[in-house]
XYZ file of C-alpha atoms in Angstrom:
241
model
C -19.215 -4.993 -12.129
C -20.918 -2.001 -11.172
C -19.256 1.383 -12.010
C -20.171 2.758 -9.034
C -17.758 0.376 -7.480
C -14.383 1.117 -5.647
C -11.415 -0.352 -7.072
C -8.041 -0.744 -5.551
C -4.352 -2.068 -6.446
C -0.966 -2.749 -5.755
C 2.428 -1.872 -7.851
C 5.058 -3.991 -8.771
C 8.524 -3.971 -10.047
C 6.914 -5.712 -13.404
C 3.422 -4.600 -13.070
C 0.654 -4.199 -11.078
C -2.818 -5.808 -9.542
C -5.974 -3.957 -9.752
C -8.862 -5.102 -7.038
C -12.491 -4.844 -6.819
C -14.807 -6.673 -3.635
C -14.820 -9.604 -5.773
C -11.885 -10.212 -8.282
C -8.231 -9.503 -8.466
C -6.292 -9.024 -11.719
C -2.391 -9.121 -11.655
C -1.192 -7.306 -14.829
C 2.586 -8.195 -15.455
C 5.514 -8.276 -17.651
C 7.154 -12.230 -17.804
C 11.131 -12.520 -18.401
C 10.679 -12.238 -21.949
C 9.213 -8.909 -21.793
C 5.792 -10.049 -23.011
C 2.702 -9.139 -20.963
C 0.705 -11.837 -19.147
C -2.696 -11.256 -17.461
C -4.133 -13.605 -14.623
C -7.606 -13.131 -13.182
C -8.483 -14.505 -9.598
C -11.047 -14.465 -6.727
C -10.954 -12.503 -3.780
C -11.936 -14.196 -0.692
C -13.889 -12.370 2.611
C -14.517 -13.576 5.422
C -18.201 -13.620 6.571
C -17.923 -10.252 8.973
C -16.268 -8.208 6.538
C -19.485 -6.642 5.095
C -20.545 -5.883 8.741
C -17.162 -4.324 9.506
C -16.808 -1.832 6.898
C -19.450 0.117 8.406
C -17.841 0.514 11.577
C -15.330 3.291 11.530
C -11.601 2.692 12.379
C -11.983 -1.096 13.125
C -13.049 -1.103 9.373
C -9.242 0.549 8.758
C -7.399 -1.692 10.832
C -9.070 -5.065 9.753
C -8.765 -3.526 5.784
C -5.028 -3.078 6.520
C -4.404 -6.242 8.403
C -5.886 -8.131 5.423
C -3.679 -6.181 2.775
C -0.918 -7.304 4.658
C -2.205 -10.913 5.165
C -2.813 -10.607 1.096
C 0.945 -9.578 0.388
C 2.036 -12.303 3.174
C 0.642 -15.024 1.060
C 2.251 -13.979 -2.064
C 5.805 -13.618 0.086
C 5.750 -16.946 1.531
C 4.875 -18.231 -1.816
C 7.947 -16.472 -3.688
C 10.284 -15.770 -0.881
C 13.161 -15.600 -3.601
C 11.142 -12.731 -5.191
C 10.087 -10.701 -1.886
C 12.887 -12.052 0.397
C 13.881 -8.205 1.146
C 10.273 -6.793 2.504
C 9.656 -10.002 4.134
C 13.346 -9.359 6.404
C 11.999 -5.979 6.889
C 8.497 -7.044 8.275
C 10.641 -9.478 10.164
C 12.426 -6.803 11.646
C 9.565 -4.843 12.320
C 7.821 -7.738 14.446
C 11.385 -8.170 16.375
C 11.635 -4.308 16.686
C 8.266 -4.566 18.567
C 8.175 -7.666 20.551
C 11.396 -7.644 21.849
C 12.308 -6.274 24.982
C 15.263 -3.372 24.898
C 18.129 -4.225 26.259
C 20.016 -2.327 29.318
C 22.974 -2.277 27.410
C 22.770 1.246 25.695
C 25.484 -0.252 23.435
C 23.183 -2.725 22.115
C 20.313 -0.832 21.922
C 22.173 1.428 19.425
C 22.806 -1.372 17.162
C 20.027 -2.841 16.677
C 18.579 0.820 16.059
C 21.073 1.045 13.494
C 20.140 -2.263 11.759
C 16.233 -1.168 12.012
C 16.404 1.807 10.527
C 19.709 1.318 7.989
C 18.893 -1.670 6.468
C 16.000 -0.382 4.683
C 18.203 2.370 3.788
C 20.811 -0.131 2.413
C 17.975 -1.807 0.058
C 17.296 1.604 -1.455
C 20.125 2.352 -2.407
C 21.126 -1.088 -3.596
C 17.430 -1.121 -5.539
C 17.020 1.974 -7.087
C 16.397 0.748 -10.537
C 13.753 -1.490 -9.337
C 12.534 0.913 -7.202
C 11.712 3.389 -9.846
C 9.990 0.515 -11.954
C 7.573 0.164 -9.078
C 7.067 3.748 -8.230
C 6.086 3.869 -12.291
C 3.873 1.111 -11.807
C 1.905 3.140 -8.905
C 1.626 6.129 -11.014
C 0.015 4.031 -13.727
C -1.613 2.318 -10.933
C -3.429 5.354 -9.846
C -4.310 6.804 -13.027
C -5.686 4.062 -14.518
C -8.370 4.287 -11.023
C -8.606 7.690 -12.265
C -9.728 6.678 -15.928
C -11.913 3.959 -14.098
C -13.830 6.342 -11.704
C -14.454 9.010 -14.715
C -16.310 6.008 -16.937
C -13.174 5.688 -18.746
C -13.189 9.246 -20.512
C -10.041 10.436 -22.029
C -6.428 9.811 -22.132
C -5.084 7.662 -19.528
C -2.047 9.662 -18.945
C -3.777 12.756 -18.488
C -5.034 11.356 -15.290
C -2.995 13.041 -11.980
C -0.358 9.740 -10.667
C -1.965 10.988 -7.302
C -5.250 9.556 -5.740
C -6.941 9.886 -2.455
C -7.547 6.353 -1.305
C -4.029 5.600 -1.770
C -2.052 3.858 1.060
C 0.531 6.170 1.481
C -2.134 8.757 2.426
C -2.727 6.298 5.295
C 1.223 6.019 6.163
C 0.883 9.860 6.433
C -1.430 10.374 8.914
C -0.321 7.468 10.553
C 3.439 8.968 11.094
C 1.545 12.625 11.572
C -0.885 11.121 14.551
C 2.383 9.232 16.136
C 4.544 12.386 16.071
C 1.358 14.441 18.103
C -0.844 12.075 20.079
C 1.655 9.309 20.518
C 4.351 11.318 22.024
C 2.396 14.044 23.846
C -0.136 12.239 25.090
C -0.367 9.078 27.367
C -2.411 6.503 26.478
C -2.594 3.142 28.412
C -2.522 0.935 25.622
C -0.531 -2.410 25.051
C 1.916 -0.567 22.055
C 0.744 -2.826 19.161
C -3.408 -2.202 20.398
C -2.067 1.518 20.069
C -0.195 1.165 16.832
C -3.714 -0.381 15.288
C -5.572 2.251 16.665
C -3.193 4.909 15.161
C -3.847 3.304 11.809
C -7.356 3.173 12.204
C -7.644 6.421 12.862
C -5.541 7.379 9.522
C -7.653 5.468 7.808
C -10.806 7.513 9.026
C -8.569 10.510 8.529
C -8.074 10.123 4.776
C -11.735 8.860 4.266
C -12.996 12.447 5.049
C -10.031 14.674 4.452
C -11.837 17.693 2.238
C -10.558 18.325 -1.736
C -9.019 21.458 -0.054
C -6.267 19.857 2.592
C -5.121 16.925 -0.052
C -2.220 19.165 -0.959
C -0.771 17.663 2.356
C -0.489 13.701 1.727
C 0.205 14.432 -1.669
C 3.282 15.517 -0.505
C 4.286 12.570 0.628
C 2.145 10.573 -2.356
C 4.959 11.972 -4.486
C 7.797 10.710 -3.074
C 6.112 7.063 -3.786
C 5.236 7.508 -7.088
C 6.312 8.648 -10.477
C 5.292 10.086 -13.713
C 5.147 6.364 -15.623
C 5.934 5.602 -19.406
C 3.908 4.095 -21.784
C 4.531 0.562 -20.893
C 3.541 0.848 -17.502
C 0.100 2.325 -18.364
C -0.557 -0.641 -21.015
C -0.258 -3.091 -18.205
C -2.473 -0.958 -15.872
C -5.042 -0.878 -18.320
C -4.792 -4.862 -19.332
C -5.643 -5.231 -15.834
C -8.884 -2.869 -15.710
C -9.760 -4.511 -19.227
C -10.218 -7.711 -17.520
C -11.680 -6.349 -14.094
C -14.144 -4.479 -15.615
């Protein structure tokens, strides 16, 4: 692999999955607390290539397949992921179905929207942590990566510009301007893409200056992680690399 390529990843509650255009390596602790390692191939379709270099449709189709990605490994283990699966659920009833005219109703299914996520936080906070860890390690181990592996891994800042919650940023920052002051005649979901596409441009070209600002939020979805937590990071860019 070259080292001039971009790598990528995901966090989980036991570990995480590093990414280049051509491999994926899941780094993760089993039941009995030893660490496992599993290499696999990353599919593209044939336009993908061709669609990078065209800017916010490159976003939105990068996003959709990340999704897609995670989708796959849901359906797979719905045991495992059964919680963000209900929530995407929700999310695809929250948008395709028509409010009601009962004001009543409206409110409660408002309240089940936006609580239950709420409720899963507070009833997952362990696990939460262990994932936010994982991220940390996640992004400093892309850190050690893109600085031909120099130095001590945990030296490395948890934070990193290409990181998704960078894109959830600007995404909640362009719908809180644009979307509410200005009218748009889009079908909502066409407009919610183009929203994300547009974050994604957003964060591609945001100057070492202004990254103070998703950062902000970058902190509240990641922490400082512990030894453990880098050791599976790095098994997975031992492999990838």
């Amino acid at each position: 692999m070259s080292q001039k390529e971009k790598i990528g990843g995901r966090a989980y509650k036991n570990g995480v999955r590093l990414m280049n255009s051509s491999f994926s390596v899941k780094a993760y602790y089993d039941e009995n607390g030893k660490l496992q390692v599993k290499l696999s191939s990353v599919k593209r379709f044939k336009y993908y290539k061709l669609i990078k270099k065209i800017p916010i449709l490159r976003g939105i189709v990068s996003l959709l397949m990340a999704i897609w990605m995670f989708l796959k490994e849901g359906i797979n283990n719905p045991k495992k992921y059964w919680a963000i699966l209900l929530i995407l659920l929700l999310d695809l009833l929250y948008i395709f179905i028509p409010g009601s005219e009962s004001q009543v109703t409206n409110n409660i299914l408002n309240l089940i929207y936006f609580g239950f996520p709420v409720l899963l936080l507070l009833l997952f906070r362990k696990t939460i942590s262990e994932v936010l860890k994982y991220h940390g390690a996640e992004h400093k181990v892309v850190h050690y990566y893109e600085n031909d592996c120099q130095g001590d891994i945990q030296s490395y800042s948890r934070l990193h510009k290409r990181c998704g919650s960078n894109i959830v940023f600007y995404y909640l920052l362009i719908t809180c301007t644009v979307g509410l002051f200005v009218y748009i005649p889009l079908n909502p979901l066409l407009l919610e893409l183009l929203f994300l596409g547009i974050a994604y441009e957003l964060i591609r070209y945001t100057p070492e200056q202004l990254l103070f600002l998703p950062y902000l939020f970058q902190r509240l979805v990641t922490k400082e992680p512990e030894e453990r937590h880098i050791r599976a990071a790095k098994a997975a860019l031992e492999l990838l690399r």
